[in-house]
């Protein structure tokens, strides 16, 4: 946890995405309390909610509040000739009891909540606190999570009325490289992106509310970069896309990193034991890319080999540890081991690794310290 000064008046407590995940599971999912997730644009609030839902095998009902009218929540009134009274047609987007009964959990995600007009926010009062609105009742297994940008981020926002704010538990997320790294390596973010940011952590988030630039770096825009790098493009097209996603200055630095990483040996050759030459590329960000490539490839091989080729896979792991111990610095070696063991949870059996005694003797104390 951390705090930061907001306008010099109050301390705002902030949390990482990993801390937010644990707190959302406790408050929104387990206790069914409405939670509001604050944070600057592009830092992964929506992705966090999607990941939580995926871990629960729960569907996400994503309602973009800024696009709604009050009737989208309250429903539309109509005359009921049978009762001769006004009745209400419930909104189609909210989950019915029959729909929710198919799942253990359902996540109702009210995104862009404070970008919704005041009339829409007012319509949500009863739903958020009492889990009902008019004649509609929210099923018991539905978790309510809302999200929005801070007013200081210069987005389209309305000040949240105090009665509505008091219906939520509020958490504010901050950008945290280690949390993003754990997310990135399990979501196949391009190794060049991970490698570059591992050596230039400050470039993960480069948004300044007072800047007039339309392009700036955020975890979201780096995901765009990762996706585009998989496409065949000319060098000019690459630079144009990078500049359009993260800004021209960072794009130029990142493109320089890519030229170094393009000279790296293939991860597959290292795992197969074919690469015996001393690593010539000394650019640190490129070496980070190599580590991520090796861990990606080792995980892919484990998924492919399964238990049928356990010895061959451990031989591949041995080749990786041998190569990185011979060619990389301590920080990179520890990062590789932590990514393989803690992030990917690869089931390494240490007695089956010929390199383990040496690795443990040289780096065991660092692994222990990093895990504490």
mmCIF file of C-alpha atoms in Angstrom:
data_model
loop_
_atom_site.group_PDB
_atom_site.id
_atom_site.type_symbol
_atom_site.label_atom_id
_atom_site.label_comp_id
_atom_site.label_asym_id
_atom_site.label_seq_id
_atom_site.Cartn_x
_atom_site.Cartn_y
_atom_site.Cartn_z
ATOM 1 C CA UNK A 1 0.000 0.000 0.000
ATOM 2 C CA UNK A 2 1.057 3.583 -0.547
ATOM 3 C CA UNK A 3 -0.274 7.097 -0.225
ATOM 4 C CA UNK A 4 0.050 10.130 -2.402
ATOM 5 C CA UNK A 5 -0.798 13.770 -2.017
ATOM 6 C CA UNK A 6 -3.933 14.903 -3.869
ATOM 7 C CA UNK A 7 -4.024 18.683 -4.469
ATOM 8 C CA UNK A 8 -1.918 19.114 -1.354
ATOM 9 C CA UNK A 9 -4.973 18.680 0.877
ATOM 10 C CA UNK A 10 -5.560 15.010 1.600
ATOM 11 C CA UNK A 11 -3.695 11.740 1.569
ATOM 12 C CA UNK A 12 -5.100 9.250 -0.917
ATOM 13 C CA UNK A 13 -4.250 5.645 -0.215
ATOM 14 C CA UNK A 14 -3.382 3.709 -3.372
ATOM 15 C CA UNK A 15 -2.992 0.006 -4.109
ATOM 16 C CA UNK A 16 -1.434 -2.099 -6.849
ATOM 17 C CA UNK A 17 -3.499 -4.210 -9.224
ATOM 18 C CA UNK A 18 -2.501 -7.364 -7.335
ATOM 19 C CA UNK A 19 -3.574 -5.838 -4.021
ATOM 20 C CA UNK A 20 -6.801 -4.659 -5.675
ATOM 21 C CA UNK A 21 -7.495 -8.187 -6.888
ATOM 22 C CA UNK A 22 -7.308 -9.602 -3.354
ATOM 23 C CA UNK A 23 -9.472 -6.815 -1.938
ATOM 24 C CA UNK A 24 -12.104 -7.139 -4.668
ATOM 25 C CA UNK A 25 -12.339 -10.874 -4.056
ATOM 26 C CA UNK A 26 -12.859 -10.215 -0.335
ATOM 27 C CA UNK A 27 -15.303 -7.296 -0.524
ATOM 28 C CA UNK A 28 -17.195 -7.478 -3.817
ATOM 29 C CA UNK A 29 -17.228 -11.229 -4.407
ATOM 30 C CA UNK A 30 -17.254 -12.769 -0.906
ATOM 31 C CA UNK A 31 -19.183 -10.101 1.025
ATOM 32 C CA UNK A 32 -21.208 -8.732 -1.922
ATOM 33 C CA UNK A 33 -20.403 -5.126 -1.057
ATOM 34 C CA UNK A 34 -20.378 -2.638 -3.960
ATOM 35 C CA UNK A 35 -16.820 -1.529 -4.775
ATOM 36 C CA UNK A 36 -15.633 1.485 -6.774
ATOM 37 C CA UNK A 37 -12.230 1.146 -8.440
ATOM 38 C CA UNK A 38 -10.581 4.495 -9.153
ATOM 39 C CA UNK A 39 -7.462 5.150 -11.187
ATOM 40 C CA UNK A 40 -5.970 6.963 -14.169
ATOM 41 C CA UNK A 41 -6.942 5.912 -17.652
ATOM 42 C CA UNK A 42 -5.354 2.895 -19.272
ATOM 43 C CA UNK A 43 -3.875 1.256 -16.155
ATOM 44 C CA UNK A 44 -5.902 -1.950 -16.390
ATOM 45 C CA UNK A 45 -9.039 -1.521 -14.276
ATOM 46 C CA UNK A 46 -11.266 -3.267 -16.817
ATOM 47 C CA UNK A 47 -8.675 -5.995 -17.415
ATOM 48 C CA UNK A 48 -8.484 -6.627 -13.667
ATOM 49 C CA UNK A 49 -12.241 -7.144 -13.456
ATOM 50 C CA UNK A 50 -12.134 -9.456 -16.483
ATOM 51 C CA UNK A 51 -9.312 -11.500 -14.918
ATOM 52 C CA UNK A 52 -11.194 -11.864 -11.630
ATOM 53 C CA UNK A 53 -14.291 -13.019 -13.485
ATOM 54 C CA UNK A 54 -12.259 -15.492 -15.540
ATOM 55 C CA UNK A 55 -10.718 -16.969 -12.381
ATOM 56 C CA UNK A 56 -14.243 -17.455 -10.999
ATOM 57 C CA UNK A 57 -15.560 -18.788 -14.322
ATOM 58 C CA UNK A 58 -18.117 -16.011 -14.029
ATOM 59 C CA UNK A 59 -19.695 -13.976 -16.830
ATOM 60 C CA UNK A 60 -19.187 -10.199 -16.828
ATOM 61 C CA UNK A 61 -22.172 -7.970 -17.533
ATOM 62 C CA UNK A 62 -20.362 -4.842 -18.704
ATOM 63 C CA UNK A 63 -22.558 -1.750 -18.555
ATOM 64 C CA UNK A 64 -20.910 1.424 -19.850
ATOM 65 C CA UNK A 65 -22.684 3.908 -17.639
ATOM 66 C CA UNK A 66 -21.703 6.950 -19.686
ATOM 67 C CA UNK A 67 -23.786 5.599 -22.582
ATOM 68 C CA UNK A 68 -26.954 4.877 -20.583
ATOM 69 C CA UNK A 69 -30.181 6.709 -19.889
ATOM 70 C CA UNK A 70 -31.940 6.412 -16.523
ATOM 71 C CA UNK A 71 -34.509 4.081 -18.085
ATOM 72 C CA UNK A 72 -31.712 1.637 -18.978
ATOM 73 C CA UNK A 73 -31.481 0.956 -15.240
ATOM 74 C CA UNK A 74 -34.963 1.789 -13.949
ATOM 75 C CA UNK A 75 -36.849 0.261 -16.857
ATOM 76 C CA UNK A 76 -39.781 1.746 -18.756
ATOM 77 C CA UNK A 77 -43.198 2.274 -17.242
ATOM 78 C CA UNK A 78 -46.324 0.979 -18.987
ATOM 79 C CA UNK A 79 -50.010 0.648 -18.175
ATOM 80 C CA UNK A 80 -50.945 -2.840 -16.982
ATOM 81 C CA UNK A 81 -54.580 -3.448 -18.040
ATOM 82 C CA UNK A 82 -54.901 -6.429 -15.701
ATOM 83 C CA UNK A 83 -54.055 -4.508 -12.532
ATOM 84 C CA UNK A 84 -55.054 -1.082 -13.903
ATOM 85 C CA UNK A 85 -51.825 0.302 -12.473
ATOM 86 C CA UNK A 86 -48.486 1.514 -13.767
ATOM 87 C CA UNK A 87 -46.044 -1.387 -14.200
ATOM 88 C CA UNK A 88 -42.386 -1.497 -15.136
ATOM 89 C CA UNK A 89 -40.548 -3.388 -17.879
ATOM 90 C CA UNK A 90 -37.223 -4.410 -16.345
ATOM 91 C CA UNK A 91 -34.076 -3.521 -18.329
ATOM 92 C CA UNK A 92 -32.754 -6.345 -20.469
ATOM 93 C CA UNK A 93 -29.092 -5.841 -19.502
ATOM 94 C CA UNK A 94 -29.489 -6.622 -15.808
ATOM 95 C CA UNK A 95 -29.243 -10.344 -14.974
ATOM 96 C CA UNK A 96 -32.426 -12.290 -14.294
ATOM 97 C CA UNK A 97 -32.709 -14.883 -11.544
ATOM 98 C CA UNK A 98 -32.811 -17.613 -14.210
ATOM 99 C CA UNK A 99 -29.632 -16.360 -15.871
ATOM 100 C CA UNK A 100 -27.694 -15.958 -12.616
ATOM 101 C CA UNK A 101 -28.720 -19.444 -11.453
ATOM 102 C CA UNK A 102 -26.514 -20.941 -14.182
ATOM 103 C CA UNK A 103 -23.338 -19.705 -12.456
ATOM 104 C CA UNK A 104 -21.798 -19.659 -9.003
ATOM 105 C CA UNK A 105 -20.818 -15.997 -9.471
ATOM 106 C CA UNK A 106 -21.840 -13.198 -11.839
ATOM 107 C CA UNK A 107 -19.985 -9.869 -12.070
ATOM 108 C CA UNK A 108 -21.966 -6.706 -12.799
ATOM 109 C CA UNK A 109 -19.375 -4.181 -13.979
ATOM 110 C CA UNK A 110 -20.530 -0.560 -13.974
ATOM 111 C CA UNK A 111 -17.711 0.984 -15.974
ATOM 112 C CA UNK A 112 -17.232 4.739 -16.458
ATOM 113 C CA UNK A 113 -19.596 5.236 -13.514
ATOM 114 C CA UNK A 114 -18.599 8.825 -12.762
ATOM 115 C CA UNK A 115 -18.725 9.695 -16.472
ATOM 116 C CA UNK A 116 -22.468 9.013 -16.451
ATOM 117 C CA UNK A 117 -24.804 12.032 -16.291
ATOM 118 C CA UNK A 118 -26.115 12.811 -12.798
ATOM 119 C CA UNK A 119 -29.586 11.459 -13.665
ATOM 120 C CA UNK A 120 -28.070 8.047 -14.513
ATOM 121 C CA UNK A 121 -25.985 8.043 -11.333
ATOM 122 C CA UNK A 122 -29.118 8.878 -9.326
ATOM 123 C CA UNK A 123 -30.988 5.975 -10.954
ATOM 124 C CA UNK A 124 -28.259 3.629 -9.686
ATOM 125 C CA UNK A 125 -28.631 4.592 -5.989
ATOM 126 C CA UNK A 126 -31.097 1.880 -5.007
ATOM 127 C CA UNK A 127 -29.537 -0.818 -7.172
ATOM 128 C CA UNK A 128 -26.067 -0.315 -5.701
ATOM 129 C CA UNK A 129 -26.967 -0.227 -2.019
ATOM 130 C CA UNK A 130 -30.170 -2.280 -1.756
ATOM 131 C CA UNK A 131 -29.511 -4.594 -4.739
ATOM 132 C CA UNK A 132 -32.900 -3.771 -6.195
ATOM 133 C CA UNK A 133 -34.482 -1.041 -8.257
ATOM 134 C CA UNK A 134 -38.215 -0.729 -8.584
ATOM 135 C CA UNK A 135 -39.641 -4.210 -9.059
ATOM 136 C CA UNK A 136 -36.279 -5.680 -10.092
ATOM 137 C CA UNK A 137 -34.120 -7.545 -7.547
ATOM 138 C CA UNK A 138 -30.461 -8.346 -8.181
ATOM 139 C CA UNK A 139 -29.696 -12.073 -7.738
ATOM 140 C CA UNK A 140 -27.764 -12.964 -4.590
ATOM 141 C CA UNK A 141 -24.698 -14.267 -6.449
ATOM 142 C CA UNK A 142 -24.051 -11.040 -8.387
ATOM 143 C CA UNK A 143 -21.003 -8.952 -7.383
ATOM 144 C CA UNK A 144 -21.127 -5.215 -8.143
ATOM 145 C CA UNK A 145 -17.876 -3.553 -9.231
ATOM 146 C CA UNK A 146 -17.787 -0.013 -10.600
ATOM 147 C CA UNK A 147 -14.846 1.867 -12.065
ATOM 148 C CA UNK A 148 -13.968 5.348 -13.206
ATOM 149 C CA UNK A 149 -11.221 7.864 -13.821
ATOM 150 C CA UNK A 150 -10.245 10.547 -11.329
ATOM 151 C CA UNK A 151 -11.415 14.115 -11.907
ATOM 152 C CA UNK A 152 -7.760 15.214 -11.964
ATOM 153 C CA UNK A 153 -7.128 13.099 -15.099
ATOM 154 C CA UNK A 154 -9.023 15.618 -17.268
ATOM 155 C CA UNK A 155 -11.415 12.999 -18.618
ATOM 156 C CA UNK A 156 -15.175 13.410 -19.008
ATOM 157 C CA UNK A 157 -16.384 13.039 -15.428
ATOM 158 C CA UNK A 158 -19.109 14.337 -13.142
ATOM 159 C CA UNK A 159 -18.558 14.823 -9.431
ATOM 160 C CA UNK A 160 -20.101 11.827 -7.710
ATOM 161 C CA UNK A 161 -22.906 12.789 -5.321
ATOM 162 C CA UNK A 162 -22.050 12.046 -1.691
ATOM 163 C CA UNK A 163 -25.060 9.721 -1.170
ATOM 164 C CA UNK A 164 -23.919 7.579 -4.106
ATOM 165 C CA UNK A 165 -20.244 7.645 -3.072
ATOM 166 C CA UNK A 166 -21.222 6.470 0.408
ATOM 167 C CA UNK A 167 -22.797 3.354 -1.093
ATOM 168 C CA UNK A 168 -19.383 2.076 -2.264
ATOM 169 C CA UNK A 169 -16.156 0.836 -0.774
ATOM 170 C CA UNK A 170 -13.519 2.875 -2.646
ATOM 171 C CA UNK A 171 -10.076 1.713 -3.798
ATOM 172 C CA UNK A 172 -7.650 3.754 -5.914
ATOM 173 C CA UNK A 173 -5.208 1.854 -8.117
ATOM 174 C CA UNK A 174 -1.740 3.056 -8.991
ATOM 175 C CA UNK A 175 0.616 1.890 -11.730
ATOM 176 C CA UNK A 176 3.042 -0.703 -10.369
ATOM 177 C CA UNK A 177 5.636 -2.328 -12.609
ATOM 178 C CA UNK A 178 5.963 -5.620 -10.726
ATOM 179 C CA UNK A 179 2.202 -6.183 -10.761
ATOM 180 C CA UNK A 180 2.071 -5.323 -14.460
ATOM 181 C CA UNK A 181 5.006 -7.658 -15.172
ATOM 182 C CA UNK A 182 3.233 -10.609 -13.543
ATOM 183 C CA UNK A 183 0.161 -9.820 -15.635
ATOM 184 C CA UNK A 184 2.145 -9.293 -18.840
ATOM 185 C CA UNK A 185 4.050 -12.568 -18.823
ATOM 186 C CA UNK A 186 0.847 -14.549 -18.260
ATOM 187 C CA UNK A 187 -1.012 -12.696 -21.026
ATOM 188 C CA UNK A 188 1.639 -13.150 -23.721
ATOM 189 C CA UNK A 189 2.633 -9.508 -23.989
ATOM 190 C CA UNK A 190 5.405 -9.290 -26.597
ATOM 191 C CA UNK A 191 8.827 -10.003 -25.121
ATOM 192 C CA UNK A 192 10.264 -6.808 -26.668
ATOM 193 C CA UNK A 193 7.702 -4.767 -24.719
ATOM 194 C CA UNK A 194 8.405 -6.612 -21.461
ATOM 195 C CA UNK A 195 12.156 -6.441 -21.984
ATOM 196 C CA UNK A 196 12.156 -2.722 -22.756
ATOM 197 C CA UNK A 197 9.942 -1.789 -19.807
ATOM 198 C CA UNK A 198 11.923 -3.979 -17.414
ATOM 199 C CA UNK A 199 14.861 -1.636 -18.050
ATOM 200 C CA UNK A 200 12.769 1.553 -18.471
ATOM 201 C CA UNK A 201 10.093 1.159 -15.802
ATOM 202 C CA UNK A 202 9.241 4.853 -15.827
ATOM 203 C CA UNK A 203 7.974 4.502 -19.409
ATOM 204 C CA UNK A 204 5.170 2.120 -18.409
ATOM 205 C CA UNK A 205 2.958 5.111 -17.603
ATOM 206 C CA UNK A 206 3.768 8.520 -19.023
ATOM 207 C CA UNK A 207 0.479 10.412 -18.786
ATOM 208 C CA UNK A 208 0.497 14.041 -17.641
ATOM 209 C CA UNK A 209 -2.929 15.745 -17.413
ATOM 210 C CA UNK A 210 -1.464 19.120 -18.431
ATOM 211 C CA UNK A 211 0.202 17.748 -21.595
ATOM 212 C CA UNK A 212 -1.325 18.497 -24.985
ATOM 213 C CA UNK A 213 0.001 15.248 -26.491
ATOM 214 C CA UNK A 214 -2.649 12.867 -27.856
ATOM 215 C CA UNK A 215 -0.357 9.829 -27.530
ATOM 216 C CA UNK A 216 1.168 8.707 -24.249
ATOM 217 C CA UNK A 217 2.313 5.493 -22.637
ATOM 218 C CA UNK A 218 -0.046 3.498 -20.414
ATOM 219 C CA UNK A 219 -0.340 -0.240 -19.768
ATOM 220 C CA UNK A 220 -3.247 -0.158 -22.246
ATOM 221 C CA UNK A 221 -1.247 1.501 -25.034
ATOM 222 C CA UNK A 222 1.658 -0.922 -24.475
ATOM 223 C CA UNK A 223 -0.830 -3.744 -25.038
ATOM 224 C CA UNK A 224 -1.665 -2.092 -28.377
ATOM 225 C CA UNK A 225 2.047 -2.046 -29.209
ATOM 226 C CA UNK A 226 2.382 -5.720 -28.289
ATOM 227 C CA UNK A 227 -0.482 -6.683 -30.594
ATOM 228 C CA UNK A 228 0.801 -4.629 -33.527
ATOM 229 C CA UNK A 229 4.348 -6.032 -33.310
ATOM 230 C CA UNK A 230 2.969 -9.397 -34.420
ATOM 231 C CA UNK A 231 2.040 -7.885 -37.805
ATOM 232 C CA UNK A 232 4.464 -7.605 -40.747
ATOM 233 C CA UNK A 233 5.324 -3.927 -41.230
ATOM 234 C CA UNK A 234 8.013 -1.718 -42.699
ATOM 235 C CA UNK A 235 10.292 0.154 -40.304
ATOM 236 C CA UNK A 236 8.464 3.402 -41.105
ATOM 237 C CA UNK A 237 5.110 1.802 -40.340
ATOM 238 C CA UNK A 238 6.455 0.443 -37.069
ATOM 239 C CA UNK A 239 7.683 3.875 -36.026
ATOM 240 C CA UNK A 240 4.394 5.505 -37.057
ATOM 241 C CA UNK A 241 2.379 3.020 -35.014
ATOM 242 C CA UNK A 242 4.676 3.250 -32.004
ATOM 243 C CA UNK A 243 4.531 7.054 -32.033
ATOM 244 C CA UNK A 244 0.761 6.947 -32.328
ATOM 245 C CA UNK A 245 0.465 4.580 -29.371
ATOM 246 C CA UNK A 246 3.045 5.733 -26.798
ATOM 247 C CA UNK A 247 4.361 9.052 -28.088
ATOM 248 C CA UNK A 248 7.299 9.865 -30.343
ATOM 249 C CA UNK A 249 10.005 10.136 -27.672
ATOM 250 C CA UNK A 250 9.353 6.751 -26.075
ATOM 251 C CA UNK A 251 8.783 5.233 -29.520
ATOM 252 C CA UNK A 252 12.295 6.240 -30.606
ATOM 253 C CA UNK A 253 13.840 4.664 -27.498
ATOM 254 C CA UNK A 254 11.784 1.507 -27.896
ATOM 255 C CA UNK A 255 12.721 1.164 -31.560
ATOM 256 C CA UNK A 256 16.403 1.339 -30.596
ATOM 257 C CA UNK A 257 15.790 -1.465 -28.109
ATOM 258 C CA UNK A 258 14.168 -3.588 -30.839
ATOM 259 C CA UNK A 259 17.274 -3.357 -33.009
ATOM 260 C CA UNK A 260 19.367 -4.812 -30.192
ATOM 261 C CA UNK A 261 16.854 -7.540 -29.362
ATOM 262 C CA UNK A 262 16.808 -8.553 -33.024
ATOM 263 C CA UNK A 263 20.440 -9.690 -32.616
ATOM 264 C CA UNK A 264 19.669 -12.104 -29.768
ATOM 265 C CA UNK A 265 20.035 -15.887 -30.204
ATOM 266 C CA UNK A 266 16.837 -17.903 -30.580
ATOM 267 C CA UNK A 267 15.303 -19.092 -27.332
ATOM 268 C CA UNK A 268 14.586 -22.466 -28.944
ATOM 269 C CA UNK A 269 18.287 -22.969 -29.750
ATOM 270 C CA UNK A 270 19.244 -22.192 -26.145
ATOM 271 C CA UNK A 271 16.696 -24.641 -24.735
ATOM 272 C CA UNK A 272 17.828 -27.319 -27.209
ATOM 273 C CA UNK A 273 21.440 -26.815 -26.108
ATOM 274 C CA UNK A 274 22.544 -25.704 -29.581
ATOM 275 C CA UNK A 275 23.593 -22.180 -28.570
ATOM 276 C CA UNK A 276 27.036 -22.384 -26.946
ATOM 277 C CA UNK A 277 28.565 -19.041 -27.952
ATOM 278 C CA UNK A 278 29.044 -16.230 -25.481
ATOM 279 C CA UNK A 279 26.179 -13.729 -25.604
ATOM 280 C CA UNK A 280 27.373 -10.755 -27.624
ATOM 281 C CA UNK A 281 24.472 -8.380 -26.984
ATOM 282 C CA UNK A 282 25.201 -6.401 -23.824
ATOM 283 C CA UNK A 283 22.221 -4.028 -24.010
ATOM 284 C CA UNK A 284 20.363 -4.688 -20.726
ATOM 285 C CA UNK A 285 16.838 -4.184 -22.084
ATOM 286 C CA UNK A 286 17.569 -6.703 -24.855
ATOM 287 C CA UNK A 287 18.784 -9.200 -22.248
ATOM 288 C CA UNK A 288 15.500 -8.745 -20.393
ATOM 289 C CA UNK A 289 13.736 -9.652 -23.640
ATOM 290 C CA UNK A 290 15.855 -12.784 -23.890
ATOM 291 C CA UNK A 291 14.859 -13.858 -20.369
ATOM 292 C CA UNK A 292 11.165 -13.407 -21.152
ATOM 293 C CA UNK A 293 11.549 -15.263 -24.459
ATOM 294 C CA UNK A 294 13.217 -18.183 -22.670
ATOM 295 C CA UNK A 295 10.475 -18.385 -20.034
ATOM 296 C CA UNK A 296 7.759 -18.132 -22.708
ATOM 297 C CA UNK A 297 9.365 -20.930 -24.703
ATOM 298 C CA UNK A 298 9.935 -23.143 -21.646
ATOM 299 C CA UNK A 299 6.274 -22.770 -20.652
ATOM 300 C CA UNK A 300 5.124 -23.545 -24.212
ATOM 301 C CA UNK A 301 7.226 -26.682 -24.211
ATOM 302 C CA UNK A 302 5.846 -27.802 -20.866
ATOM 303 C CA UNK A 303 2.296 -27.348 -22.183
ATOM 304 C CA UNK A 304 3.256 -29.297 -25.309
ATOM 305 C CA UNK A 305 5.331 -32.082 -23.733
ATOM 306 C CA UNK A 306 3.179 -32.709 -20.679
ATOM 307 C CA UNK A 307 4.254 -35.553 -18.433
ATOM 308 C CA UNK A 308 5.120 -37.821 -21.341
ATOM 309 C CA UNK A 309 8.443 -36.095 -21.984
ATOM 310 C CA UNK A 310 9.307 -34.940 -18.479
ATOM 311 C CA UNK A 311 13.044 -35.728 -18.806
ATOM 312 C CA UNK A 312 13.355 -33.870 -22.108
ATOM 313 C CA UNK A 313 11.622 -30.838 -20.642
ATOM 314 C CA UNK A 314 13.934 -30.815 -17.612
ATOM 315 C CA UNK A 315 16.872 -31.030 -20.006
ATOM 316 C CA UNK A 316 15.513 -27.895 -21.702
ATOM 317 C CA UNK A 317 15.241 -26.166 -18.327
ATOM 318 C CA UNK A 318 18.820 -27.223 -17.527
ATOM 319 C CA UNK A 319 20.024 -25.670 -20.777
ATOM 320 C CA UNK A 320 18.231 -22.427 -19.925
ATOM 321 C CA UNK A 321 19.735 -22.191 -16.419
ATOM 322 C CA UNK A 322 23.186 -23.068 -17.729
ATOM 323 C CA UNK A 323 23.021 -20.369 -20.409
ATOM 324 C CA UNK A 324 21.738 -17.570 -18.187
ATOM 325 C CA UNK A 325 24.219 -18.395 -15.409
ATOM 326 C CA UNK A 326 27.056 -18.206 -17.933
ATOM 327 C CA UNK A 327 25.915 -15.036 -19.687
ATOM 328 C CA UNK A 328 23.683 -12.790 -17.573
ATOM 329 C CA UNK A 329 23.885 -10.719 -14.417
ATOM 330 C CA UNK A 330 22.380 -11.700 -11.074
ATOM 331 C CA UNK A 331 19.254 -9.531 -11.387
ATOM 332 C CA UNK A 332 18.327 -11.063 -14.744
ATOM 333 C CA UNK A 333 19.015 -14.604 -13.536
ATOM 334 C CA UNK A 334 16.760 -14.096 -10.507
ATOM 335 C CA UNK A 335 14.060 -12.598 -12.729
ATOM 336 C CA UNK A 336 14.185 -15.637 -15.005
ATOM 337 C CA UNK A 337 13.927 -18.076 -12.101
ATOM 338 C CA UNK A 338 11.067 -16.162 -10.469
ATOM 339 C CA UNK A 339 9.148 -15.884 -13.743
ATOM 340 C CA UNK A 340 9.477 -19.623 -14.431
ATOM 341 C CA UNK A 341 8.728 -20.826 -10.904
ATOM 342 C CA UNK A 342 6.426 -18.217 -9.346
ATOM 343 C CA UNK A 343 4.637 -16.618 -12.285
ATOM 344 C CA UNK A 344 4.275 -19.590 -14.641
ATOM 345 C CA UNK A 345 4.358 -22.100 -11.753
ATOM 346 C CA UNK A 346 6.391 -24.514 -13.846
ATOM 347 C CA UNK A 347 6.772 -27.778 -11.883
ATOM 348 C CA UNK A 348 10.556 -27.963 -11.814
ATOM 349 C CA UNK A 349 11.850 -30.986 -9.900
ATOM 350 C CA UNK A 350 15.172 -29.725 -8.596
ATOM 351 C CA UNK A 351 16.749 -33.164 -8.212
ATOM 352 C CA UNK A 352 16.209 -33.619 -11.962
ATOM 353 C CA UNK A 353 18.187 -30.459 -12.780
ATOM 354 C CA UNK A 354 21.940 -30.916 -13.126
ATOM 355 C CA UNK A 355 22.402 -27.151 -12.733
ATOM 356 C CA UNK A 356 20.412 -26.881 -9.513
ATOM 357 C CA UNK A 357 23.245 -27.394 -6.975
ATOM 358 C CA UNK A 358 25.282 -24.631 -8.595
ATOM 359 C CA UNK A 359 22.281 -22.352 -9.039
ATOM 360 C CA UNK A 360 21.173 -22.772 -5.427
ATOM 361 C CA UNK A 361 24.676 -22.167 -4.107
ATOM 362 C CA UNK A 362 25.141 -18.987 -6.137
ATOM 363 C CA UNK A 363 21.645 -17.488 -6.087
ATOM 364 C CA UNK A 364 19.557 -19.263 -3.442
ATOM 365 C CA UNK A 365 19.931 -16.438 -0.923
ATOM 366 C CA UNK A 366 18.648 -13.900 -3.474
ATOM 367 C CA UNK A 367 15.603 -16.018 -4.290
ATOM 368 C CA UNK A 368 14.807 -16.320 -0.578
ATOM 369 C CA UNK A 369 15.194 -12.571 -0.021
ATOM 370 C CA UNK A 370 13.027 -11.728 -3.039
ATOM 371 C CA UNK A 371 10.245 -14.048 -1.861
ATOM 372 C CA UNK A 372 10.034 -12.484 1.604
#
